Structure formats: structure tokens, C-alpha cells
Tab-separated table of C-alpha atoms in Angstrom:
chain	number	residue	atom	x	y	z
C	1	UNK	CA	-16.750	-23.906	-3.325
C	2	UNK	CA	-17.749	-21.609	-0.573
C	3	UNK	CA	-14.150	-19.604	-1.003
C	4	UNK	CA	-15.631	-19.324	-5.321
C	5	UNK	CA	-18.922	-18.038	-4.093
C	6	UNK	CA	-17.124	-15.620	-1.398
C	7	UNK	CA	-14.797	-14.201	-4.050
C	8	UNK	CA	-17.710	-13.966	-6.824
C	9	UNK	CA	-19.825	-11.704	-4.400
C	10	UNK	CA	-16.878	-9.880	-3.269
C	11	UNK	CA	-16.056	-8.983	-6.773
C	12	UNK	CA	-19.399	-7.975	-7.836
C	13	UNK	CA	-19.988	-6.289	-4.483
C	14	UNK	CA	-16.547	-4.215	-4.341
C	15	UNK	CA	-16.051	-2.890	-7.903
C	16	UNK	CA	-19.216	-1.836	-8.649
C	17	UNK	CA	-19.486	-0.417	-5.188
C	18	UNK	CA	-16.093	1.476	-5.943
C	19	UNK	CA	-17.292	3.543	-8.653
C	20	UNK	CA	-19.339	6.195	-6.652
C	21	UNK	CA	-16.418	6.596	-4.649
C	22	UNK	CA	-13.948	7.216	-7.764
C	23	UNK	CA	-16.144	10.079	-9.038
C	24	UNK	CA	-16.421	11.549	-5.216
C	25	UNK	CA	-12.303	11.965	-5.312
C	26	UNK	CA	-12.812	13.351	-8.247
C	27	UNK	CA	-15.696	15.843	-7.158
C	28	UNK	CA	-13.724	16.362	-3.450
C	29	UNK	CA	-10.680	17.995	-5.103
C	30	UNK	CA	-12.814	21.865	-5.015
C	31	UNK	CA	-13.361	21.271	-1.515
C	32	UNK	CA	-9.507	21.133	-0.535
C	33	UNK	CA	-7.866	18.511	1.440
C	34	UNK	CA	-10.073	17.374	4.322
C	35	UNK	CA	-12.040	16.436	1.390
C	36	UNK	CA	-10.088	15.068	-1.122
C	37	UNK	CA	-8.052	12.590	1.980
C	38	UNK	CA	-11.751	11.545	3.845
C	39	UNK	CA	-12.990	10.317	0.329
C	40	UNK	CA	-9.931	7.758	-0.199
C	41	UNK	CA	-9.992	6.454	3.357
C	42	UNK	CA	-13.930	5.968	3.256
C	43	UNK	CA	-13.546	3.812	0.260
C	44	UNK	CA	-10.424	1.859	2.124
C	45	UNK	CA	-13.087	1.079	4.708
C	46	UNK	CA	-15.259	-0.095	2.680
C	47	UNK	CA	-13.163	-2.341	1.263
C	48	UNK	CA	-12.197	-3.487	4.478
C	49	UNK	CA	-16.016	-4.166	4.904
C	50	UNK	CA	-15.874	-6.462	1.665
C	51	UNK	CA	-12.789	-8.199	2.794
C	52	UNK	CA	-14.057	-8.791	6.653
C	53	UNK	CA	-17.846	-9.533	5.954
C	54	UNK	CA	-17.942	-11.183	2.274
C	55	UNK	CA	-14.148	-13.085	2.089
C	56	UNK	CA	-13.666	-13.564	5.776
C	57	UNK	CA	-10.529	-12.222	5.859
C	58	UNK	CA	-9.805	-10.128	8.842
C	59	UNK	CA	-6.580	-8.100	10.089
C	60	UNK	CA	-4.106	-7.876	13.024
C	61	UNK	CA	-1.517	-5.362	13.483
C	62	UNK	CA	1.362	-6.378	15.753
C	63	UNK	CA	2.970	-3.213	17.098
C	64	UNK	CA	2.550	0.483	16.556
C	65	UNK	CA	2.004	2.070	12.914
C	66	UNK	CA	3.953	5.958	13.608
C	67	UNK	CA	1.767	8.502	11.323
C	68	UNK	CA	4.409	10.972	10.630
C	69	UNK	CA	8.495	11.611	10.102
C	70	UNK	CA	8.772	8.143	8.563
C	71	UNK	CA	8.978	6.100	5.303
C	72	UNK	CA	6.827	3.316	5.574
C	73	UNK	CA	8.507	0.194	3.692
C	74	UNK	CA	5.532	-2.975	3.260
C	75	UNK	CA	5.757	-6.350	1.631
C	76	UNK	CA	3.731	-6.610	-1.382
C	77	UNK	CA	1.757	-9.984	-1.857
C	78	UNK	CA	-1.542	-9.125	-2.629
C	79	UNK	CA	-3.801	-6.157	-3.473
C	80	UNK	CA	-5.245	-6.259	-0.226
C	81	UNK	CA	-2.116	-4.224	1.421
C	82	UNK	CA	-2.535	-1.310	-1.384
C	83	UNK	CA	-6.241	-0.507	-0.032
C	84	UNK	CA	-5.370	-0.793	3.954
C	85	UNK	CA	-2.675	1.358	4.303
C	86	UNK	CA	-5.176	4.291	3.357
C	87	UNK	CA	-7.268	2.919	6.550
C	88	UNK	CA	-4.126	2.419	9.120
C	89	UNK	CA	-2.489	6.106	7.971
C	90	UNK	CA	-4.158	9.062	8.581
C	91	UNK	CA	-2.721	11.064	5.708
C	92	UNK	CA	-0.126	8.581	4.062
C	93	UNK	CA	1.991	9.747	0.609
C	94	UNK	CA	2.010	6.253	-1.459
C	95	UNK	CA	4.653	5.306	-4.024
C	96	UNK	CA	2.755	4.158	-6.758
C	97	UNK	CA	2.953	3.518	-10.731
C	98	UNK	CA	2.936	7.038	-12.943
C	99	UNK	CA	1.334	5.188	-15.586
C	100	UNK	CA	-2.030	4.581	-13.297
C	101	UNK	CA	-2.533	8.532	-13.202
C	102	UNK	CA	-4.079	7.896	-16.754
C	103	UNK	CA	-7.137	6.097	-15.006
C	104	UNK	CA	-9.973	8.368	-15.603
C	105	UNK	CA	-11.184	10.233	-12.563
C	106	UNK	CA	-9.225	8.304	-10.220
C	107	UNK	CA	-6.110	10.023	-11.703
C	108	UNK	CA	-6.816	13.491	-10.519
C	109	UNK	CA	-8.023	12.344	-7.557
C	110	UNK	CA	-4.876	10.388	-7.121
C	111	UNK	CA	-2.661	13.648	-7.807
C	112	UNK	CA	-4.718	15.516	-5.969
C	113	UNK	CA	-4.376	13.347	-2.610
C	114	UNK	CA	-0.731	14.052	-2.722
C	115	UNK	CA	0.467	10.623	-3.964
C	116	UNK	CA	4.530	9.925	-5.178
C	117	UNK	CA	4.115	8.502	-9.037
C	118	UNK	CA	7.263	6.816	-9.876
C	119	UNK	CA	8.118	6.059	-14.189
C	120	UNK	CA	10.475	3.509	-13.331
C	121	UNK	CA	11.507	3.533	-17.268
C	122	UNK	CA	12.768	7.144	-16.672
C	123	UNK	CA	15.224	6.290	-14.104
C	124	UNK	CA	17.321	9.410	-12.904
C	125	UNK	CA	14.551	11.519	-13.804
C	126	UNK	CA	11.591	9.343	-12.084
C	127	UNK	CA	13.948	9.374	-9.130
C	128	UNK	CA	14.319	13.577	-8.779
C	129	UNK	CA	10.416	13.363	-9.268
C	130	UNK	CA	10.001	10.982	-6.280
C	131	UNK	CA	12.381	12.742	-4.445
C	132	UNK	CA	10.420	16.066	-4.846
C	133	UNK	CA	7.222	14.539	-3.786
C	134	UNK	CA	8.762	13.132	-0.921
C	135	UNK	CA	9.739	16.043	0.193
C	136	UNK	CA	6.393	18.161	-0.460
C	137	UNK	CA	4.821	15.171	2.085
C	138	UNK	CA	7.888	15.600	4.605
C	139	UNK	CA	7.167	19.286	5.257
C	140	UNK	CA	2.949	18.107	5.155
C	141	UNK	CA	4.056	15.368	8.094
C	142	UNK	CA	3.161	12.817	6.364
C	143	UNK	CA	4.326	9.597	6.503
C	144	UNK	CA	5.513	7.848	3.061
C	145	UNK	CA	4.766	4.818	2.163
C	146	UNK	CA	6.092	2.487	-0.143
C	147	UNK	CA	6.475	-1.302	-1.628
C	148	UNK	CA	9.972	-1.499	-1.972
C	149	UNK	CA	9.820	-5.033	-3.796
C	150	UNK	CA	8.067	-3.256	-7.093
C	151	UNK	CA	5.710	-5.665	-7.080
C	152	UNK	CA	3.353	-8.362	-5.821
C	153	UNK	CA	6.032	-11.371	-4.688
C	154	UNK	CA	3.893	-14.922	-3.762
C	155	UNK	CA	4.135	-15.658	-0.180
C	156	UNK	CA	7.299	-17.356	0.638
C	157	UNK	CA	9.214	-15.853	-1.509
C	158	UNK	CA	11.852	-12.496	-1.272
C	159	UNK	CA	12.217	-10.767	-3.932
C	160	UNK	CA	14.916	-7.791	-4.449
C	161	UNK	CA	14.455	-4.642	-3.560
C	162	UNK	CA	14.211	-1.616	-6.337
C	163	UNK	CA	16.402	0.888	-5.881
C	164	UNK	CA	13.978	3.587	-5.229
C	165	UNK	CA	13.969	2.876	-1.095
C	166	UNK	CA	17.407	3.377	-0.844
C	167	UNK	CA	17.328	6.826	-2.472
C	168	UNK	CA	14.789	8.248	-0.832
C	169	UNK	CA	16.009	7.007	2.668
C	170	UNK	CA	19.039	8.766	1.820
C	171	UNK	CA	17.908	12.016	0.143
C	172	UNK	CA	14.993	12.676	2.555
C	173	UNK	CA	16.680	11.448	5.575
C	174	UNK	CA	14.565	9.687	7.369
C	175	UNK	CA	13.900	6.563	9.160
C	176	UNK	CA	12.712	3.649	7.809
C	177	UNK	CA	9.559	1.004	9.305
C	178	UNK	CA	9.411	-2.072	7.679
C	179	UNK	CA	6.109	-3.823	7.807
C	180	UNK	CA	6.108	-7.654	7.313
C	181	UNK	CA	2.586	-8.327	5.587
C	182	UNK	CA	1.570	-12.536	4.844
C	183	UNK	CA	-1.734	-11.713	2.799
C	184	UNK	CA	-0.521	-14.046	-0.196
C	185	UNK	CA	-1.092	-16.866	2.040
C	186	UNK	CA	-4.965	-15.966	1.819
C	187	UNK	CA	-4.750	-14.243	-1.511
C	188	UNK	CA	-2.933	-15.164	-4.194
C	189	UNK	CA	-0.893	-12.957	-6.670
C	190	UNK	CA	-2.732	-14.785	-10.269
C	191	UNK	CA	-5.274	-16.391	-8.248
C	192	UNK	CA	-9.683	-15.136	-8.067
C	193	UNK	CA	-10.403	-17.003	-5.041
C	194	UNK	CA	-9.301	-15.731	-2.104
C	195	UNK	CA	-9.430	-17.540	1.011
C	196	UNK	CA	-11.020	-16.558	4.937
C	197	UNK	CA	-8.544	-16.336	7.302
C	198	UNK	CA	-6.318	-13.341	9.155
C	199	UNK	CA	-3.537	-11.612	7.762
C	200	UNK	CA	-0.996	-10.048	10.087
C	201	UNK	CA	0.512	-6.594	9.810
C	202	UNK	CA	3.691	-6.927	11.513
C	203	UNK	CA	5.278	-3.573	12.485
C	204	UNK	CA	9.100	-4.198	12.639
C	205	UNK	CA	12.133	-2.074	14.190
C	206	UNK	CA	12.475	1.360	13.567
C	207	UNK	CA	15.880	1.724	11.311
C	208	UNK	CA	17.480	5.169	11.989
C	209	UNK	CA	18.465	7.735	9.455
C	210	UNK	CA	21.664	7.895	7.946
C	211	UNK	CA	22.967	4.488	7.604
C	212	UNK	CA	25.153	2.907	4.458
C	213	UNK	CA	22.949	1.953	1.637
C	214	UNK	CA	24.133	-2.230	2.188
C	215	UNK	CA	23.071	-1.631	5.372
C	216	UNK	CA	19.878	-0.327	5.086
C	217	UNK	CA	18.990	-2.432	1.999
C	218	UNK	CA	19.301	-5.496	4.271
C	219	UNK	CA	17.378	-4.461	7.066
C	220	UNK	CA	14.428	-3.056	5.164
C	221	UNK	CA	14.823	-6.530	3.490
C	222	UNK	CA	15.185	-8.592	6.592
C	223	UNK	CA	12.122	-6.735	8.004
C	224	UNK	CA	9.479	-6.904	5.703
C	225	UNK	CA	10.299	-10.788	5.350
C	226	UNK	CA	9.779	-11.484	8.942
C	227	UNK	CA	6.500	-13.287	8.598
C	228	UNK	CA	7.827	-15.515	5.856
C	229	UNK	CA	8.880	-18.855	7.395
């Protein structure tokens, strides 16, 4: 009962808090990109508010986040994951949906902020879009980061990866940190309640540039699974 009430308040509380914040990306974009990155990254922290003060749920990073010359691969479980990595990165380039650029306001702000849309239906040609984002946030140093699963997988489970992780890895040439995330244990992927509790961040080994795409498939894979016993 007390996890119902949590997640009531926290829903109330979090989207309608969210919508001053959607029409400040969209004002910020005039002001250039100091502006346009603070606004995104103020309403991450807020959200980390919600999450810490009205679920409960806090977070713990084990090891060191690097905030530039990487792609950043995370496990997908829960929203939660989506919203924090615009709190742990300075200036991070997220692989994301195209069709969520059609969300009014939050769109433009979106392009704006220098995100990597991805139409998986238009395969070749969603992948020589990717890679030119990519490499418009390579020469910005910033760090990309992407969900290499696709989707939100329940806890416990590991899914395949899409094949957009292993392109970019080998088009922009960079190396690879996978981040083991367990946030479906607290929040679950069709669930409304979400439970208190801490979910762990878990900063894996950095895989170098330049390795076969078997190779590098399996690692990412290996290393954003490592907190699912």
C-alpha cells in the first residue's frame, strides 16, 4: 500500500512538474547550447528528486563514468536509466527513437540538444543517419550513449542486442563502456508501482576499439548483464 501511494504522488508530482521544463528546452534553443544542455539536466535532477524523496529509490555508481571519447552501452529495464544518464553525463549524445521527435516541444528541444534518432524500420538508411550524428558528437567530445538491447528487458532476463552498437563501434571507432543497470528489480517494465530500494550503476571494463564484431557483441553483452544473477 505504501509503494501505491509512493507511485501515485510520484506520478502526479513528476509529470505535471515536467511540463515547465519541456517548454524551457523549447524556449533555451535561442540562447545556444549552455542553454539548451542545462535545461535537460535540471529536469534529470529533478526527477532524481522524485525518485529519491517520493519512491525511495536511491542510486550507486560502482566505478568511474568517462565523459568523453566513448560510446556508452546501458541495460535497459526501466525508464528510470533514460532520465539519469542526462544527470551522470555532462553533455551525453543519446540513441533514441526518431519517431519521439514528433512530441510537441520536446522534439525540437530534443534535436536541438544534439540527440542520435534512430528509424529502425529504415535500416541502411537509419544506420548512415546514426552514423552521422555520431560523428557530429565525436568531434563535440561527447560521449554517446546508447541501449543496445532496443528496449526495456525485465530484470533477469538478456535480451539480444540490435545491430546498431556494433556499427557504430565500428564506423566511429571507438571504445565501448558497458554499464550493468538492475532498476527492473525496483521498477517494473508493465508495472505502476515502483518499489524503494537502490539501484546500482555498475561501470564495467573499458572494451578497446577495433575488435571483430562477435567479439565485441559478446562483451558489450556480457557487461551490461553483470548485475543479473
Amino acid at each position: 500500500m505504501v509503494s501505491f501511494v509512493r507511485s501515485i504522488v510520484y506520478t502526479l508530482v513528476f509529470y505535471l512538474g515536467s511540463v515547465p521544463y519541456v517548454l524551457a528546452s523549447a524556449a533555451a534553443i535561442p540562447f545556444g547550447p549552455k542553454a539548451i544542455i542545462a535545461v535537460p539536466r535540471a529536469w534529470a535532477k529533478f526527477h532524481h528528486w522524485c525518485m529519491r524523496w517520493l519512491l525511495g529509490i536511491r542510486i550507486r555508481v560502482e566505478g568511474t563514468l568517462p565523459q568523453s571519447g566513448i560510446i556508452a552501452a546501458f541495460k535497459h529495464e526501466a525508464m528510470l536509466e533514460t532520465t539519469e544518464v542526462l544527470r551522470l553525463f555532462d553533455r551525453p549524445a543519446v540513441v533514441f527513437k526518431a519517431e519521439l521527435l514528433r512530441i510537441p516541444f520536446w522534439g525540437a528541444a530534443a534535436v536541438a540538444h544534439g540527440v542520435i534518432p534512430v528509424a529502425r524500420e529504415t535500416g541502411a538508411t537509419a544506420l548512415r543517419r546514426m552514423l552521422k550524428a555520431g560523428r557530429q558528437a565525436v568531434a563535440a567530445n561527447r560521449p554517446i550513449i546508447i541501449f543496445p538491447e532496443g528496449t526495456r528487458v525485465p530484470h533477469g532476463e538478456r535480451a539480444p542486442l540490435r545491430p546498431g552498437i556494433a556499427g557504430l563501434y565500428k564506423l566511429l571507432n571507438l571504445p565501448v563502456v558497458p554499464i550493468a543497470v538492475d532498476s527492473g528489480r525496483v521498477w517494473k517494465r508493465h508495472g505502476f508501482i515502483k518499489r524503494s530500494g537502490v539501484v546500482t550503476f555498475k561501470v564495467g571494463e573499458t572494451i578497446p576499439a577495433g575488435l571483430a564484431r562477435e567479439e565485441i557483441e559478446a562483451r558489450i553483452h556480457a557487461g551490461i548483464n553483470a548485475l543479473n544473477e
